Coordinates of C-alpha atoms in Angstrom, one line a residue:
X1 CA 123.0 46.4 251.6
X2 CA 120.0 45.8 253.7
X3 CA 116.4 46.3 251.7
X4 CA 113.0 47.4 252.7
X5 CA 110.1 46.4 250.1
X6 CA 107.8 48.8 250.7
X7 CA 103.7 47.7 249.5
X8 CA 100.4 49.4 249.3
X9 CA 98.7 46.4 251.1
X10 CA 98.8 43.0 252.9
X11 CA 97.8 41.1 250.4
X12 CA 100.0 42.5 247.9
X13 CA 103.4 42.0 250.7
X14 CA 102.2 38.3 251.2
X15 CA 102.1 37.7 247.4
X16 CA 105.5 39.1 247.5
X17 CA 106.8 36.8 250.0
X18 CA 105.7 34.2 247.9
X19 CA 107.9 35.0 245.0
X20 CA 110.9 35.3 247.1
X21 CA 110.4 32.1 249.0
X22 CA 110.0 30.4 245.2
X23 CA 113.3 32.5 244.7
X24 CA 114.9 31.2 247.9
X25 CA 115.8 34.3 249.2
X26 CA 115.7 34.8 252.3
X27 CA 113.5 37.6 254.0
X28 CA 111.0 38.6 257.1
X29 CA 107.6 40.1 256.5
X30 CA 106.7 43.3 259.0
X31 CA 102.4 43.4 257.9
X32 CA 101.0 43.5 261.6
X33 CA 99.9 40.1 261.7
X34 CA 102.9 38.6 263.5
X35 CA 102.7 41.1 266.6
X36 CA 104.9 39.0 268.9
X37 CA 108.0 39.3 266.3
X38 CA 107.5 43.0 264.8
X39 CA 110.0 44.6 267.6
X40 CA 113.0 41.8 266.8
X41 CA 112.2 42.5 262.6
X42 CA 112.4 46.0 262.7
X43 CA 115.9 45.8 265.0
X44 CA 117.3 43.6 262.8
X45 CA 116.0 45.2 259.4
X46 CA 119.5 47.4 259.4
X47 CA 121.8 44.1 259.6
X48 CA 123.8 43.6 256.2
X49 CA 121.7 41.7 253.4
X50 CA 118.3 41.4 255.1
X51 CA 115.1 41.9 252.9
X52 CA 112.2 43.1 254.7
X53 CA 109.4 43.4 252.9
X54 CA 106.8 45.8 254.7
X55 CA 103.6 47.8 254.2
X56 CA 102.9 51.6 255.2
X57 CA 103.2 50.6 259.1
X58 CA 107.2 50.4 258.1
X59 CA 106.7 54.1 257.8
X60 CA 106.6 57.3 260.2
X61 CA 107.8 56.5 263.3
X62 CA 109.7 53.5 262.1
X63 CA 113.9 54.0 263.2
X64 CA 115.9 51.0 260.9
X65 CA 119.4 51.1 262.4
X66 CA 122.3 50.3 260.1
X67 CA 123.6 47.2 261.3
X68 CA 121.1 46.3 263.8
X69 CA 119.8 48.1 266.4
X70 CA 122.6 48.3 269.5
X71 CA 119.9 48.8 272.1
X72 CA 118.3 45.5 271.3
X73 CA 121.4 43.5 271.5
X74 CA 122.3 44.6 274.4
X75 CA 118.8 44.0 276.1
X76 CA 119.4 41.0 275.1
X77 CA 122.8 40.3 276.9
X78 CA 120.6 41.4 280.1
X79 CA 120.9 42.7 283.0
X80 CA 123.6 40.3 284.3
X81 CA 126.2 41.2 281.6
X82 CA 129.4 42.1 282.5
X83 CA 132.0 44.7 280.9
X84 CA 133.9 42.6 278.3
X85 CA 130.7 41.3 277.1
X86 CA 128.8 44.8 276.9
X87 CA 131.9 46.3 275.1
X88 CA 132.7 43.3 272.9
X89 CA 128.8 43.8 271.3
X90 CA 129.6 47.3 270.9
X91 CA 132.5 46.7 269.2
X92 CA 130.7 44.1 267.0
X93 CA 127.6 46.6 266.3
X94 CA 130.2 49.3 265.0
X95 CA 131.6 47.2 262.6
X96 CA 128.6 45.8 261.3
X97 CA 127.5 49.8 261.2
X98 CA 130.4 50.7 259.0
X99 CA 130.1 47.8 256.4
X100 CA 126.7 48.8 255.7
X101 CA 127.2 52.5 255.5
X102 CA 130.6 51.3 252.9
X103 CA 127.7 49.2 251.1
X104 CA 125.5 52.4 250.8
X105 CA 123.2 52.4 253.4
X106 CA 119.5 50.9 253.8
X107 CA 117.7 51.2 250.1
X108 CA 114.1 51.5 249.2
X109 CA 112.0 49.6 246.6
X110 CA 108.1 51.0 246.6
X111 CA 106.6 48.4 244.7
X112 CA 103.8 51.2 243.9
X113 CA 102.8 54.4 244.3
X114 CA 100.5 54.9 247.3
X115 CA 97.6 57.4 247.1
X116 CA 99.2 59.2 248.9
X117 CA 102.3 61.6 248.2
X118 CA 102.6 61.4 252.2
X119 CA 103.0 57.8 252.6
X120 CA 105.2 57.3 249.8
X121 CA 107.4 60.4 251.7
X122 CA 107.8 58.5 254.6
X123 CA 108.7 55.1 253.4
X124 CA 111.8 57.2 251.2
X125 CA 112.5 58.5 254.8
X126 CA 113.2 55.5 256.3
X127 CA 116.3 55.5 254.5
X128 CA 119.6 58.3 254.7
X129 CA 118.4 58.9 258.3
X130 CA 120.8 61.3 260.7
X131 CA 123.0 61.7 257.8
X132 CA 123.7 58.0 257.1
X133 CA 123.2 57.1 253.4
X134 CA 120.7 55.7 251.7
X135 CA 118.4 55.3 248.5
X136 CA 115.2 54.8 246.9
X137 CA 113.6 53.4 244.0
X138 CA 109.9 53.0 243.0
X139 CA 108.7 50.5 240.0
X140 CA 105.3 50.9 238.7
X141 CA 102.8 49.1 236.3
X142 CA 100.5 50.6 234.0
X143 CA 98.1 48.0 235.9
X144 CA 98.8 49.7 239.3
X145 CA 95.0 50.8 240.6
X146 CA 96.4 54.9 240.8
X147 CA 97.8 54.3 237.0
X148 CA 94.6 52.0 235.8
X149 CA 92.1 55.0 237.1
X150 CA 93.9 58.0 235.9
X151 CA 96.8 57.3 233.2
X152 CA 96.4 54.3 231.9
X153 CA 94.9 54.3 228.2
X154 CA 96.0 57.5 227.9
X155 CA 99.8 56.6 228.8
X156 CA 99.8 52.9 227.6
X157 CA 98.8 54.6 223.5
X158 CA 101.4 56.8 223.7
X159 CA 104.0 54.0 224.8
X160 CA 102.6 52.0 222.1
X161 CA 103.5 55.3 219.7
X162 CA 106.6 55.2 220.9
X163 CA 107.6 51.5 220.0
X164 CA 107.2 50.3 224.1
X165 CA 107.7 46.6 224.4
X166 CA 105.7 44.8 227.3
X167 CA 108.3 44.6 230.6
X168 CA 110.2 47.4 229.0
X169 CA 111.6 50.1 231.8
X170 CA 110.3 53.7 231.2
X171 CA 111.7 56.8 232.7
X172 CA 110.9 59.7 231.6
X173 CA 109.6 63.4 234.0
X174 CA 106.2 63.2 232.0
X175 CA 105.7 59.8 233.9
X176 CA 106.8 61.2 236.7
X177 CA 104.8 64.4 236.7
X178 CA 101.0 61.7 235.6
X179 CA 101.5 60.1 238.7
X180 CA 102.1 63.1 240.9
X181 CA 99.1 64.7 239.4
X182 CA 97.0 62.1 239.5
X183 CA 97.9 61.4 243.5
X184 CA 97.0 65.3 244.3
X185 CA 93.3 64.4 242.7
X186 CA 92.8 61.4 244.8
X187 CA 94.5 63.3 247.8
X188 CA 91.7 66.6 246.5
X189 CA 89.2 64.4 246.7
X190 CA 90.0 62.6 250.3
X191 CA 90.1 66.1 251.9
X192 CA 86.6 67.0 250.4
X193 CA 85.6 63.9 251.9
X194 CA 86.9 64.5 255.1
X195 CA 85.5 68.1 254.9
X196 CA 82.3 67.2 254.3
X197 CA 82.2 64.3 256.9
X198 CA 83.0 66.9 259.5
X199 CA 80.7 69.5 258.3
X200 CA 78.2 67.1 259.2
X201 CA 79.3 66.2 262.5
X202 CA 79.7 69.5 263.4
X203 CA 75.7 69.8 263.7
X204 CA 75.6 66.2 265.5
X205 CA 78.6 67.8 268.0
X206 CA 76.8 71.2 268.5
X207 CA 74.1 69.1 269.5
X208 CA 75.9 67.1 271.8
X209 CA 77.5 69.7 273.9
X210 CA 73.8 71.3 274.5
X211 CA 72.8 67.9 276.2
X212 CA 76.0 67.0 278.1
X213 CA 75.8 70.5 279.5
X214 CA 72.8 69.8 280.8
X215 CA 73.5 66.0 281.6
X216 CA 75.7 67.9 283.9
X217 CA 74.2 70.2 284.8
X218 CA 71.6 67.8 286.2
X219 CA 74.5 65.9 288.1
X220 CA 75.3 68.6 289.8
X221 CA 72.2 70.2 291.0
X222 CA 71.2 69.0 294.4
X223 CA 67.6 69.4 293.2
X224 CA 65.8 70.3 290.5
X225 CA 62.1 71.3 291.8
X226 CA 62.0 74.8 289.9
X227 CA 63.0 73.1 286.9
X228 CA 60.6 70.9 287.2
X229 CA 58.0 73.4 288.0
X230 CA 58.9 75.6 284.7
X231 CA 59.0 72.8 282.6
X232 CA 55.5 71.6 283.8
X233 CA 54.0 74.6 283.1
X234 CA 55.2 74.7 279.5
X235 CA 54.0 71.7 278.8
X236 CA 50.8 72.1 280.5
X237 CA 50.4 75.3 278.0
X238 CA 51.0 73.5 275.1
X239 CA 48.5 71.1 275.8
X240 CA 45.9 73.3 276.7
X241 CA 46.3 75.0 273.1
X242 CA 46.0 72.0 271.3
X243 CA 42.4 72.3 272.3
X244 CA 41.9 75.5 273.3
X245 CA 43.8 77.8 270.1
X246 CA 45.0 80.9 271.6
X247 CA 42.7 84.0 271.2
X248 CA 39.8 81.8 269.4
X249 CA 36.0 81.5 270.0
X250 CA 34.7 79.2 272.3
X251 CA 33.1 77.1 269.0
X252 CA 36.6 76.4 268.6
X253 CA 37.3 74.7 271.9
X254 CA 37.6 70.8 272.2
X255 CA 36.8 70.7 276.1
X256 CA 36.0 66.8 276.3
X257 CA 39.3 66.4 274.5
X258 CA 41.3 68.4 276.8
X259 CA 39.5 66.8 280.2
X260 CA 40.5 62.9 278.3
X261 CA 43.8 64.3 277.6
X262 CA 44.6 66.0 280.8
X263 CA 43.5 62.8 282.7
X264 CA 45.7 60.5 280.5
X265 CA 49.0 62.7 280.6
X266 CA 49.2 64.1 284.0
X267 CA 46.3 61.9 285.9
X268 CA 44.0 65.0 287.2
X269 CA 40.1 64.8 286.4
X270 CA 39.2 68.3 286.1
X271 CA 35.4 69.6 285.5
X272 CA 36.9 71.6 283.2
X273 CA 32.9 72.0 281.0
X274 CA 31.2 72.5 284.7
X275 CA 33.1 75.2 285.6
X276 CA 32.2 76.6 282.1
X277 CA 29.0 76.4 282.8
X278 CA 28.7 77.8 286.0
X279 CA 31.0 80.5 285.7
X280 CA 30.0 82.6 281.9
X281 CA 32.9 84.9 282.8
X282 CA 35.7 82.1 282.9
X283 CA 37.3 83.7 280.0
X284 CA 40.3 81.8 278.2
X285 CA 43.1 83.4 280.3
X286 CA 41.4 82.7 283.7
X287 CA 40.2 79.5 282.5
X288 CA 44.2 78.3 281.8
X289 CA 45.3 80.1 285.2
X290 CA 42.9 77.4 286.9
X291 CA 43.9 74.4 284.9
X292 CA 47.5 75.7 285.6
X293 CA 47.1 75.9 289.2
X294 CA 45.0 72.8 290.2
X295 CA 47.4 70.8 288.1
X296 CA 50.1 72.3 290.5
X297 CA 48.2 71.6 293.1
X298 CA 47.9 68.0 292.4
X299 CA 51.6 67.8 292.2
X300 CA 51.9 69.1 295.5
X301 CA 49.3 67.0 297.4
X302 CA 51.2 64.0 295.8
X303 CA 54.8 66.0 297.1
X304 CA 53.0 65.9 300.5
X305 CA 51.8 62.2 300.5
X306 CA 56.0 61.1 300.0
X307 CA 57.5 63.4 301.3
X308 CA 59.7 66.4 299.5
X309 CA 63.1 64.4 299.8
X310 CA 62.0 61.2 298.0
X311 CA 60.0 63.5 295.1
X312 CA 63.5 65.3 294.9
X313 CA 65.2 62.5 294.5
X314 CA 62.7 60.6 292.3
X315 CA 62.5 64.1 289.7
X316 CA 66.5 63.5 289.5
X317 CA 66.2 60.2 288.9
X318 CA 63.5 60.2 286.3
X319 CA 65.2 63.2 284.0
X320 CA 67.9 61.4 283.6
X321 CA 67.0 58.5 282.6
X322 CA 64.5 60.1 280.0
X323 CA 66.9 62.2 279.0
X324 CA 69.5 59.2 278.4
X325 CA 66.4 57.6 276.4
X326 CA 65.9 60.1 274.3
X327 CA 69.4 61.0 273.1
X328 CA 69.9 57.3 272.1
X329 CA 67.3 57.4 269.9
X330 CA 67.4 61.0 268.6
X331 CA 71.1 59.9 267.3
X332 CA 69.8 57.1 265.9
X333 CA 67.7 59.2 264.1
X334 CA 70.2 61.2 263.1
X335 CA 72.3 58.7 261.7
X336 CA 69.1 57.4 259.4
X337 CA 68.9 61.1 258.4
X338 CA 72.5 61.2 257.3
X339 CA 72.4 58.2 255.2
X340 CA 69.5 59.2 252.8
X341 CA 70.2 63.0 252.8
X342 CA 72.5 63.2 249.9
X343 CA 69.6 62.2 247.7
X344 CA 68.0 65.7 248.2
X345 CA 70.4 66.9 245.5
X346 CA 68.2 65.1 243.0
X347 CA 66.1 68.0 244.5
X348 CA 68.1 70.5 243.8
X349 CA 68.6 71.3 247.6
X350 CA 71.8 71.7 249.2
X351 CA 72.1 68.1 251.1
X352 CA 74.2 69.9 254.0
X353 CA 71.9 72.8 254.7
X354 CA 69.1 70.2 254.2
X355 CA 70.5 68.1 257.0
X356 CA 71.2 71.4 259.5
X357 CA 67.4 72.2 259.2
X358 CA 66.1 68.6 259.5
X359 CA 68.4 68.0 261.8
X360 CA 67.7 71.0 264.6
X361 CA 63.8 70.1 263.3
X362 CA 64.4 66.6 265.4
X363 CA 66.7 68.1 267.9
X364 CA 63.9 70.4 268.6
X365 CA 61.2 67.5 268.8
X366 CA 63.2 65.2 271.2
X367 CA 63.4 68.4 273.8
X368 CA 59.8 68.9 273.7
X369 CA 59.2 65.1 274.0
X370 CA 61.5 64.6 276.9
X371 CA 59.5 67.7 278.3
X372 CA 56.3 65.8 277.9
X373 CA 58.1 62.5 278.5
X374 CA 59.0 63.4 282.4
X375 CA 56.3 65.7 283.2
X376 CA 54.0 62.5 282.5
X377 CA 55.5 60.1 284.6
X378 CA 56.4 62.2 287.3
X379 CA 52.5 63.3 287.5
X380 CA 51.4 59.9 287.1
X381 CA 53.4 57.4 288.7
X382 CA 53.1 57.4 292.8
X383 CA 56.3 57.0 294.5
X384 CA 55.7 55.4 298.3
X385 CA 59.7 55.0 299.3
X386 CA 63.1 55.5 299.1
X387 CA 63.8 52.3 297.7
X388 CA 61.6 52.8 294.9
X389 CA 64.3 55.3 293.9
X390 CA 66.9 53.3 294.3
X391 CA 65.0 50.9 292.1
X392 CA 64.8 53.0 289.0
X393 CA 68.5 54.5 289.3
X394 CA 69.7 50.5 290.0
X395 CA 67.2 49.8 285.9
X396 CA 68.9 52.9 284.4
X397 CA 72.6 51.2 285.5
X398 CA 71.8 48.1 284.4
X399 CA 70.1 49.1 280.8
X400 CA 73.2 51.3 280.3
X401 CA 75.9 48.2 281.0
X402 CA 74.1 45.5 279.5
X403 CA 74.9 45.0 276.0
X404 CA 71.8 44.3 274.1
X405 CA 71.6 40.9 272.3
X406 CA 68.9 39.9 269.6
X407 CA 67.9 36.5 269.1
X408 CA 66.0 35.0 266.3
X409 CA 64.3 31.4 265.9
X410 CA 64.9 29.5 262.8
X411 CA 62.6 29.9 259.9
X412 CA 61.4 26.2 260.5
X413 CA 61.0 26.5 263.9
X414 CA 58.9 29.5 263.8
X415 CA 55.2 29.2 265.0
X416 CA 56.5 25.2 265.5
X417 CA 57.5 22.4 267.9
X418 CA 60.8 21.8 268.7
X419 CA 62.4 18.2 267.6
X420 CA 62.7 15.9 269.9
X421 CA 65.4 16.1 272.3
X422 CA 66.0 19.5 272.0
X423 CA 65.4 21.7 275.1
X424 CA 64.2 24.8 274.8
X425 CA 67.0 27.8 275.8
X426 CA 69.2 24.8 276.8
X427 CA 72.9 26.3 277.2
X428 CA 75.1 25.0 274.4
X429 CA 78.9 24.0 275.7
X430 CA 81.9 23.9 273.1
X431 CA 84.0 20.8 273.4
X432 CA 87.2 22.6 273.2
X433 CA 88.4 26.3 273.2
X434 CA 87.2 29.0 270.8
X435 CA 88.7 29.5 267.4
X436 CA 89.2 33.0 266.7
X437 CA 88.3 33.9 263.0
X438 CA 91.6 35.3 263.0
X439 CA 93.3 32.5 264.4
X440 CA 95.4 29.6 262.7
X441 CA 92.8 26.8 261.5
X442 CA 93.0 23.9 263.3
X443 CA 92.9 21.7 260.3
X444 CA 97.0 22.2 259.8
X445 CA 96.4 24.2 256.7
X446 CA 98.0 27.4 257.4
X447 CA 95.3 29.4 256.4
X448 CA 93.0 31.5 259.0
X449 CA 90.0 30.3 260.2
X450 CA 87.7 32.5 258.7
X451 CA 89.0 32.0 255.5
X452 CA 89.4 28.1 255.9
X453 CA 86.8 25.8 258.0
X454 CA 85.4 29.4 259.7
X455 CA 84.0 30.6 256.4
X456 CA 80.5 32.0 256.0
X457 CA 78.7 30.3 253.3

């Protein structure tokens, strides 16, 4: 009868191979690191007496013909093939089909028990498939991680009560019924896991469609003058009550502060103390209708100057790029958040609602910076051509396909002279070709590279 050896993990199907090679039985290991002969091990995993020994890639989606798979053999014979030689296969594939099915069919050993009652399912599926026959049989050890975290002192002192020797098979429905419990808490506690992990990116994903709609939105618009015009009198509003409080007494007025600030944000010089003085009736309303309109004004003198087609394409240009910016680092905010925000239960807060609020808190910020952020530039900078619009949509490109790299001098070599000989930012050429870490060493040893001559010290 053919076998499949079904394990939890690599290391534990290579430690297996081991055995049976000291054994000198011969067998073929299916653990995805022998890509170019998975196809041919799986075909002939059906053929009378072969061992396979696999991990849980052997599982759904896995067909193991008995007797080898016909389809392979023939795709072997090729195209060229003639009659005889197509039947005479079949004819050899059927016979090889019955023996095993006489023999019993393909049988299962599960080494352990996976955390999963899933996984272990579909490895017992593999065998008795489209009515052939087939069977399974799974051997545990009290050692096994599932039995060493939930059964094991508890089921090791009553084997001992019972008179259990060491190596001693046990079957019994109690042993059956600790390991099925004990998978449904580890499979409980995965799904909380992935519950919570989704709760959370939920709020990142809500977030996400806000901006992409309006990435979009901005991609689609052939300009976006009025846009620009509402959002620069927002902002201009939420400077002018930083210094000047709604509904407040003129003691309470910073108007030095709000000239200096209006000069360095949106580049206007505005008398805003003269007019104060010769006007006493310039009450607060009027007096933000006039900062409002010559601050509009000024963006129309410079609209003007360029021209509106190069300011329409410039305000494109510049919003998205800012608003690129600022969603990069608003998610790496986010993922700072996330990592410390359990800790708020020490708090006795709930660490998810905690994150919602914090998190639409930053979401909120970013907007009202990327406001500020783009009315600032487009009021300061002074855009002369076409070309200088191409410019900053040719940076944006560029920043967004350029991965970023970080390099750091050595700790003797800081605030120092190089040795002699040494060039600085001298290109360094490798002799031969590059050794994957996954790769063969090149010493002959058998090992990988990483784990061989390629490992970190």
């Amino acid at each position: 009868r053919p076998v499949l050896v079904g394990t939890a993990s690599i290391e534990s199907s290579e430690y297996l191979s081991s055995l049976l090679h000291k054994a000198k039985i011969t067998h073929q290991v299916l653990n995805a690191k022998f890509h170019a002969n998975e196809a041919q091990i799986i075909a002939d995993a059906g053929r009378a007496g072969t061992v396979t020994i696999a991990t849980n890639m052997a599982g759904r989606g896995t067909d193991i013909v008995l007797g080898g798979s016909l389809q392979a053999e023939l795709k072997a014979l090729g195209e060229d093939a003639t009659d005889e030689q197509i039947a005479a296969a079949k004819a050899d594939w059927q016979q090889r089909h019955d023996a095993v099915i006489a023999a019993g069919g393909l049988h299962i050993i599960g080494t352990e028990r996976h955390e999963s009652r899933r996984i272990d399912n579909q490895l017992r599926g593999r065998a008795g498939r489209q009515g052939d026959p087939g069977s399974s049989r799974f051997y545990l050890s009290l050692e096994d991680a599932l039995m060493r975290i939930f059964a094991s002192d508890r089921m090791a002192a009553m084997m001992r009560k019972l008179g259990m020797e060491a190596g001693e098979a046990i079957e019994h429905p109690w042993v059956s019924r600790a390991i099925e419990n004990a998978q449904r808490k580890v499979e409980a506690r995965n799904f909380d896991i992935r519950k919570q992990l989704l709760e959370f990116d939920d709020v990142a994903n809500d977030q996400r469609k806000v901006i992409y709609e309006q990435r979009n939105d901005l991609l689609d618009a052939e300009e976006i003058s009025e846009t620009i015009h509402a959002i620069r009198e927002d902002v201009v509003e939420r400077v002018i009550n930083e210094y000047i409080p709604p509904q407040s007494l003129d003691e309470m007025w910073d108007i030095p502060g709000l000239e200096q600030r209006l000069k360095a944000d949106f580049g206007v010089e505005l008398p805003i103390g003269q007019w104060l003085k010769d006007d006493k009736k310039l009450f607060e309303e009027k007096l933000r209708e006039r900062i409002q309109q010559d601050v509009g004004a000024a963006y129309a003198l410079k609209e003007q100057m360029v021209g509106p087609q190069v300011l329409r394409q410039f305000e494109k240009a510049i919003m998205l790029q800012s608003l690129d910016s600022h969603w990069k680092e608003h998610l790496a905010a986010m993922d700072h958040l996330r990592q410390g925000i359990n800790l708020r239960g020490y708090a006795q807060k709930n660490p998810k609602q905690e994150y919602k609020r914090e998190a639409f808190e930053l979401f909120t910020t970013m907007l009202e910076n990327l406001k500020l952020d783009v009315i600032g530039i487009l009021s300061r900078v002074q855009v002369r051509a076409s070309e200088d619009v191409e410019a900053v949509e040719e940076q944006r490109r560029k920043a967004d396909q350029v991965p970023h790299q970080y390099q750091h001098a050595e700790a003797e070599q800081v605030g120092g002279e190089l040795p002699e000989g040494v060039r600085g930012n001298a290109p360094v050429y490798r002799d031969g070709t590059k050794v994957g870490r996954n790769d063969p060493c090149p010493c002959g040893s058998g090992k990988k590279y990483k784990q061989c001559h390629g490992q970190l010290s």
